[in-house]
C-alpha positions as a printed NumPy array, in Angstrom:
array([[ -0.024,   0.172,  -0.041],
       [  2.873,   2.371,   0.985],
       [  4.386,   1.678,  -2.368],
       [  1.438,   2.872,  -4.246],
       [  1.541,   6.221,  -2.366],
       [  5.222,   6.753,  -3.125],
       [  4.908,   5.566,  -6.738],
       [  2.035,   8.353,  -7.137],
       [  4.663,  10.877,  -6.005],
       [  2.089,  11.755,  -3.443],
       [  2.937,  12.683,   0.106],
       [  3.739,  16.492,  -0.602],
       [  6.392,  18.465,  -2.451],
       [  9.149,  19.679,  -0.228],
       [  8.212,  23.2  ,  -1.034],
       [  5.144,  25.215,  -1.434],
       [  3.036,  27.495,   0.896],
       [  0.892,  24.788,   2.752],
       [  3.116,  23.333,   5.737],
       [  0.71 ,  20.372,   5.534],
       [  2.063,  19.539,   2.057],
       [  5.644,  20.125,   2.714],
       [  7.085,  16.727,   4.248],
       [  7.146,  13.464,   2.521],
       [  6.293,  10.129,   4.348],
       [  9.847,   9.059,   4.211],
       [ 10.962,  12.327,   5.971],
       [  7.998,  11.866,   8.459],
       [  9.053,   8.372,   9.387],
       [ 12.353,   9.659,  10.385],
       [ 10.631,  11.175,  13.484],
       [ 10.78 ,   9.505,  16.962],
       [  7.736,  10.849,  18.4  ],
       [  4.941,   8.718,  19.66 ],
       [  2.923,   9.324,  16.461],
       [  5.54 ,   7.615,  14.238],
       [  6.807,   4.872,  16.755],
       [  3.638,   3.632,  18.547],
       [  2.582,   1.446,  15.312],
       [  4.655,  -0.386,  12.432],
       [  5.928,   1.457,   9.623],
       [  3.09 ,   0.037,   7.299],
       [  0.436,   1.959,   9.502],
       [ -0.584,   5.523,   8.395],
       [ -0.742,   7.403,  11.83 ],
       [ -3.793,   9.726,  12.189],
       [ -4.498,   9.376,  15.717],
       [ -2.39 ,  11.324,  18.264],
       [ -2.6  ,  15.231,  18.103],
       [  0.584,  15.892,  16.455],
       [  0.797,  17.716,  12.792],
       [  2.734,  16.563,   9.801],
       [  4.513,  19.962,   9.446],
       [  7.947,  21.249,   9.391],
       [  8.443,  24.001,  12.232],
       [  7.455,  27.477,  11.886],
       [ 10.588,  29.622,  10.902],
       [ 10.438,  31.918,  13.867],
       [ 10.299,  29.02 ,  16.167],
       [ 13.04 ,  26.909,  14.612],
       [ 15.258,  30.143,  14.667],
       [ 14.42 ,  30.802,  18.394],
       [ 15.528,  27.16 ,  19.204],
       [ 18.797,  26.956,  17.119],
       [ 19.795,  30.198,  18.474],
       [ 19.339,  28.953,  21.996],
       [ 21.381,  25.951,  21.067],
       [ 24.092,  27.709,  19.725],
       [ 24.47 ,  30.507,  22.697],
       [ 24.002,  27.572,  25.323],
       [ 20.828,  29.295,  26.404],
       [ 19.478,  26.121,  28.011],
       [ 18.82 ,  27.068,  31.624],
       [ 15.878,  27.983,  33.768],
       [ 12.766,  29.948,  32.48 ],
       [ 12.353,  33.546,  33.526],
       [ 10.233,  36.738,  32.952],
       [  6.756,  37.369,  31.349],
       [  7.593,  37.427,  27.735],
       [  5.642,  34.302,  26.93 ],
       [  2.351,  35.864,  28.678],
       [  3.231,  39.081,  26.817],
       [  3.391,  37.451,  23.463],
       [  0.186,  35.582,  24.168],
       [ -1.455,  38.78 ,  25.265],
       [ -0.555,  40.592,  21.918],
       [ -1.778,  37.716,  20.106],
       [ -4.989,  37.487,  21.949],
       [ -5.622,  41.033,  21.454],
       [ -4.811,  40.967,  17.679],
       [ -6.755,  37.803,  16.73 ],
       [ -9.735,  37.841,  19.065],
       [-10.049,  41.253,  20.739],
       [ -9.193,  39.81 ,  24.104],
       [ -7.289,  41.828,  26.818],
       [ -5.18 ,  39.594,  28.918],
       [ -3.868,  41.31 ,  32.112],
       [ -0.237,  39.746,  32.43 ],
       [ -0.246,  40.323,  36.038],
       [ -2.904,  37.675,  36.253],
       [ -1.045,  34.998,  34.485],
       [  1.218,  32.162,  35.66 ],
       [  3.713,  29.897,  33.625],
       [  2.946,  26.272,  33.8  ],
       [  4.327,  23.234,  32.625],
       [  1.44 ,  22.215,  30.266],
       [ -1.979,  22.813,  30.127],
       [ -2.979,  19.645,  31.869],
       [ -0.691,  20.274,  34.794],
       [ -1.814,  23.687,  34.982],
       [ -5.409,  22.476,  35.3  ],
       [ -4.333,  20.255,  38.091],
       [ -2.656,  22.981,  40.034],
       [ -5.842,  24.962,  39.747],
       [ -8.161,  22.15 ,  40.643],
       [ -5.994,  21.913,  44.024],
       [ -6.732,  25.445,  44.729],
       [-10.763,  25.342,  44.173],
       [-11.55 ,  21.947,  44.972],
       [-10.711,  19.37 ,  47.503],
       [-10.393,  15.405,  47.504],
       [-13.779,  14.079,  47.122],
       [-15.152,  17.062,  45.348],
       [-16.67 ,  16.642,  41.839],
       [-15.228,  17.665,  38.58 ],
       [-17.64 ,  18.031,  35.812],
       [-16.635,  17.398,  32.319],
       [-18.483,  17.211,  29.082],
       [-18.785,  14.065,  26.879],
       [-17.278,  13.041,  24.56 ],
       [-14.161,  15.125,  25.784],
       [-10.327,  15.112,  25.677],
       [ -9.471,  11.658,  27.662],
       [ -6.964,  13.156,  30.136],
       [ -9.618,  15.321,  31.818],
       [-11.141,  12.247,  33.607],
       [ -7.815,  10.789,  34.283],
       [ -6.058,  13.704,  35.921],
       [ -9.294,  14.481,  38.243],
       [ -9.351,  10.844,  39.322],
       [ -5.618,  10.993,  39.985],
       [ -6.294,  13.984,  42.207],
       [ -9.02 ,  11.888,  44.162],
       [-12.062,  13.935,  42.633],
       [-14.942,  12.684,  41.443],
       [-15.898,  12.78 ,  37.723],
       [-19.422,  13.931,  36.304],
       [-20.367,  13.762,  32.829],
       [-22.577,  16.397,  31.12 ],
       [-23.256,  14.873,  27.575],
       [-23.065,  17.185,  24.611],
       [-26.391,  17.473,  22.557],
       [-26.875,  15.401,  19.378],
       [-25.802,  18.462,  17.58 ],
       [-22.304,  17.975,  19.386],
       [-22.834,  21.296,  21.128],
       [-22.866,  22.167,  24.904],
       [-26.175,  21.388,  26.554],
       [-27.291,  23.792,  29.201],
       [-29.762,  21.602,  30.714],
       [-27.342,  18.696,  31.308],
       [-24.703,  21.129,  32.49 ],
       [-27.197,  22.696,  34.985],
       [-28.06 ,  19.036,  36.203],
       [-24.343,  18.175,  36.551],
       [-23.552,  21.315,  38.359],
       [-26.603,  20.989,  40.681],
       [-25.303,  17.301,  41.642],
       [-21.715,  18.269,  41.813],
       [-22.666,  21.231,  44.375],
       [-25.115,  19.14 ,  46.519],
       [-24.613,  19.527,  50.364],
       [-22.547,  22.576,  49.794],
       [-19.496,  20.737,  48.314],
       [-17.105,  22.544,  46.043],
       [-17.131,  21.9  ,  42.297],
       [-15.169,  22.626,  39.12 ],
       [-15.842,  22.504,  35.286],
       [-13.246,  21.312,  32.846],
       [-14.319,  23.08 ,  29.73 ],
       [-12.829,  22.159,  26.367],
       [-12.842,  25.113,  24.046],
       [-12.572,  24.352,  21.232],
       [-13.93 ,  20.953,  22.032],
       [-11.585,  17.97 ,  21.325],
       [-12.596,  15.629,  19.743],
       [-15.641,  17.132,  17.959],
       [-13.852,  20.26 ,  16.85 ],
       [-16.909,  22.363,  17.917],
       [-16.106,  26.118,  18.701],
       [-18.379,  27.444,  21.343],
       [-20.118,  30.74 ,  20.6  ],
       [-20.067,  33.737,  22.977],
       [-23.663,  33.235,  23.593],
       [-23.11 ,  29.534,  24.704],
       [-19.871,  30.376,  26.763],
       [-22.051,  33.351,  28.606],
       [-24.738,  30.67 ,  29.395],
       [-21.88 ,  28.324,  31.006],
       [-20.666,  31.24 ,  33.047],
       [-24.113,  32.074,  34.245],
       [-24.786,  28.559,  35.312],
       [-21.504,  28.402,  37.03 ],
       [-22.125,  31.534,  38.877],
       [-25.542,  30.288,  39.791],
       [-24.304,  26.936,  41.283],
       [-21.026,  28.105,  42.436],
       [-18.801,  26.14 ,  40.081],
       [-15.367,  27.308,  39.069],
       [-14.837,  26.909,  35.303],
       [-11.381,  25.887,  33.94 ],
       [-11.085,  26.362,  30.311],
       [ -8.666,  24.43 ,  28.378],
       [ -8.048,  26.738,  25.198],
       [ -5.19 ,  24.999,  23.595],
       [ -6.79 ,  24.769,  20.137],
       [ -8.066,  28.185,  20.244],
       [ -5.769,  29.657,  17.319],
       [ -6.959,  26.541,  14.95 ],
       [-10.261,  27.788,  14.08 ],
       [-11.719,  27.509,  10.513],
       [-11.599,  30.296,   8.237],
       [-14.935,  32.374,   9.165],
       [-15.329,  31.12 ,  12.364],
       [-14.701,  33.218,  15.687],
       [-13.137,  31.825,  18.727],
       [-14.193,  33.537,  21.844],
       [-12.063,  33.321,  24.928],
       [-14.08 ,  32.186,  28.035],
       [-12.667,  35.006,  30.105],
       [-14.116,  37.411,  27.664],
       [-17.829,  36.801,  28.184],
       [-20.075,  38.26 ,  30.947],
       [-19.906,  36.707,  34.42 ],
       [-16.673,  34.491,  33.717],
       [-14.517,  36.729,  36.257],
       [-14.307,  33.62 ,  38.575],
       [-12.92 ,  31.446,  35.939],
       [ -9.625,  30.476,  34.496],
       [ -7.939,  29.773,  31.054],
       [ -5.084,  27.807,  30.058],
       [ -3.474,  28.617,  26.887],
       [ -0.421,  27.354,  24.754],
       [  1.334,  27.532,  21.5  ],
       [  1.52 ,  23.621,  21.71 ],
       [ -1.138,  22.526,  19.38 ],
       [ -1.555,  25.247,  16.769],
       [  2.661,  25.359,  16.278],
       [  3.039,  21.537,  16.845],
       [  5.195,  22.146,  19.966],
       [  4.196,  19.269,  22.259],
       [  7.894,  18.269,  22.635],
       [  8.825,  21.806,  24.095],
       [  6.384,  21.96 ,  26.904],
       [  5.044,  25.316,  28.227],
       [  1.666,  27.145,  28.84 ],
       [  0.292,  30.026,  30.676],
       [ -2.56 ,  30.006,  33.15 ],
       [ -4.914,  33.197,  33.053],
       [ -7.115,  34.202,  35.9  ],
       [-10.429,  36.087,  35.733],
       [-10.468,  39.324,  37.999],
       [-12.162,  37.257,  40.662],
       [ -9.928,  34.279,  40.471],
       [ -6.607,  36.112,  40.537],
       [ -5.964,  35.122,  44.493],
       [ -6.585,  31.5  ,  43.622],
       [ -4.158,  31.58 ,  40.712],
       [ -1.351,  33.62 ,  42.749],
       [ -1.754,  30.777,  45.362],
       [ -0.476,  27.997,  43.05 ],
       [  2.865,  27.395,  44.552],
       [  6.033,  29.054,  42.808],
       [  7.759,  25.737,  42.354],
       [  4.96 ,  24.879,  39.929],
       [  6.788,  27.203,  37.395],
       [ 10.169,  25.465,  37.909],
       [  8.873,  22.845,  35.564],
       [  8.386,  25.063,  32.662],
       [ 10.849,  24.413,  30.071],
       [ 12.987,  27.415,  29.04 ],
       [ 13.213,  26.033,  25.6  ],
       [  9.35 ,  25.779,  25.444],
       [  9.085,  29.312,  26.739],
       [ 11.35 ,  30.493,  23.793],
       [  9.528,  28.53 ,  21.097],
       [  6.135,  29.447,  22.142],
       [  6.84 ,  33.088,  22.804],
       [  8.236,  32.847,  19.069],
       [  5.263,  31.23 ,  17.908],
       [  2.667,  33.735,  19.299],
       [  4.946,  36.797,  18.471],
       [  5.995,  35.966,  14.971],
       [  4.357,  32.75 ,  13.715],
       [  1.003,  34.274,  12.524],
       [  1.739,  33.878,   8.738],
       [  2.759,  30.143,   9.146],
       [ -0.31 ,  29.53 ,  11.378],
       [ -2.622,  31.155,   8.677],
       [ -1.205,  28.905,   5.905],
       [ -1.85 ,  25.857,   8.38 ],
       [ -5.435,  26.835,   8.759],
       [ -6.036,  27.214,   5.006],
       [ -4.519,  23.79 ,   4.539],
       [ -6.686,  22.424,   7.232],
       [ -9.685,  24.116,   5.595],
       [ -8.899,  22.136,   2.227],
       [ -8.784,  18.82 ,   4.096],
       [-12.002,  19.505,   5.812],
       [-13.596,  19.869,   2.334],
       [-11.413,  17.021,   1.215],
       [-12.457,  14.486,   3.825],
       [-15.979,  15.208,   3.53 ],
       [-15.749,  14.496,  -0.366],
       [-13.787,  11.232,   0.36 ],
       [-16.18 ,  10.074,   2.896],
       [-19.065,  10.707,   0.656],
       [-17.383,   8.689,  -2.056],
       [-15.764,   5.936,  -0.211],
       [-17.592,   5.597,   3.136],
       [-20.98 ,   7.06 ,   2.779],
       [-22.266,   5.424,   5.733],
       [-19.984,   7.367,   8.147],
       [-21.619,  10.407,   9.218],
       [-19.459,  13.624,   9.946],
       [-20.045,  16.947,  10.914],
       [-17.135,  19.2  ,   9.441],
       [-15.117,  20.786,  12.594],
       [-15.265,  24.238,  13.097],
       [-11.798,  24.414,  14.806],
       [ -9.049,  21.996,  15.869],
       [ -7.277,  19.545,  13.386],
       [ -9.591,  16.684,  14.228],
       [-12.597,  15.092,  12.704],
       [-15.145,  13.024,  14.724],
       [-16.298,  10.152,  12.533],
       [-19.61 ,   8.373,  13.308],
       [-19.123,   4.991,  12.308],
       [-22.215,   3.198,  13.774],
       [-23.648,   2.607,  10.55 ],
       [-20.643,   0.443,   9.463],
       [-21.534,  -2.292,  12.062],
       [-18.096,  -2.567,  13.602],
       [-18.973,  -2.534,  17.098],
       [-17.926,   0.317,  19.738],
       [-14.375,   0.609,  18.582],
       [-14.295,   0.853,  14.845],
       [-10.828,   2.222,  15.   ],
       [ -9.455,  -1.212,  16.097],
       [-11.113,  -2.406,  12.872],
       [ -9.456,   0.24 ,  10.639],
       [ -5.988,  -0.472,  12.175],
       [ -6.165,  -4.163,  12.016],
       [ -7.684,  -4.331,   8.559],
       [ -6.68 ,  -1.144,   6.854],
       [ -3.539,  -0.195,   8.723],
       [ -4.787,   3.196,   9.584],
       [ -4.417,   4.5  ,  13.151],
       [ -7.23 ,   6.474,  14.7  ],
       [ -8.024,   7.16 ,  18.197],
       [-10.864,   4.95 ,  19.461],
       [-14.158,   6.851,  20.276],
       [-14.736,   5.139,  23.755],
       [-11.647,   6.755,  25.011],
       [-13.666,  10.066,  25.259],
       [-16.499,   8.92 ,  27.269],
       [-20.065,   8.886,  26.978],
       [-21.163,   9.057,  23.522],
       [-18.077,   7.839,  22.017],
       [-19.029,   4.248,  21.301],
       [-18.908,   3.501,  17.634],
       [-17.02 ,   6.628,  16.768],
       [-13.423,   7.149,  16.058],
       [-11.21 ,  10.403,  15.986],
       [ -9.181,  11.233,  12.86 ],
       [ -6.32 ,  13.672,  12.745],
       [ -6.785,  15.473,   9.439],
       [ -3.356,  17.676,   9.999],
       [ -1.49 ,  15.864,   7.144],
       [ -0.929,  16.039,   3.416],
       [ -4.098,  15.696,   1.159],
       [ -2.415,  12.634,  -0.317],
       [ -2.078,  10.879,   3.11 ],
       [ -5.595,  11.759,   3.972],
       [ -6.96 ,  10.336,   0.668],
       [ -4.822,   7.039,   1.004],
       [ -6.115,   6.816,   4.64 ],
       [ -9.844,   6.921,   3.848],
       [ -9.081,   4.653,   0.719],
       [ -7.582,   2.07 ,   3.109],
       [-10.474,   2.456,   5.692],
       [-12.909,   1.642,   2.873],
       [-11.   ,  -1.202,   1.88 ],
       [-11.053,  -2.473,   5.367],
       [-14.689,  -3.287,   5.13 ]])
């Protein structure tokens, strides 16, 4: 199968404006990250959230400069938060007060530290479903209970289910928190300002603290507006966690910024200073360069993702018409409803075994995931085309 791709000259020319089309499969297979080492070489990996792109030039330059000068010590200063604030102001019209920020090793560890401040062991953490798998795992590791508020049939937030979950979580006067995934992983839903304002109102009414994971925020489709949670009315007691990790493919150089609303500043300030010791200085340098100078590269990626979303819809209609799919408004993920194929709860296992395509199993994302699979479309059009062809052949 791989020979057929290579013979077609497929897998992207090494040059061109679209970062998603610049790397050949041979070059990608030289990588040693989990995406390229978890499965055998005959598998096309469209599972974990890594992109098949070269680094943005400003990011590569920052890392090379650090290596050349030996600037590989400990992170310092507020440059990362300042670059993020400038990006948020320019892209979303959102003002971030750098004084209400704190560097954290990554988004999930930032969420853990905030959960330690606003909840106690035995308290409940509300999550949507389906949603990013580690939300549950990290909450349970902290000895917190997990309550699900399933998304609606349209894959959007359901205020009634959220209200029920908040009510149950705070019964008896207990503390509770809500881990909000915005944009939503795995569905790619971008929550509207109105939806987020409704979340803030519900959280205020029930005394639930909202912690918004906004790691995919820069990756919206063209014409789709991202609304930062802390920008909506009533969100002042909430928190946001942002990072350049997903949008610039920097998971291997970890760093993130925790942002507190005006009524949550004291809670963020209470996060121990030693948490910041785990922040990678190289990560800070790379992420700062991304937010400050990586806009043109990001926009080229977004355009490539828009083309891939359209391509995926055409490919599914042609080769897998029984698979239902709502094109994502954001992220580089596609949530595939494979229940019409009769492959059981985990269709990803069938696509891997018979088609040699690795997707993320839907059941990993909680309730509503059975019969689904998550596909990472941050790859070249040629790889995406071959992956869908293999998936269809697996049937």
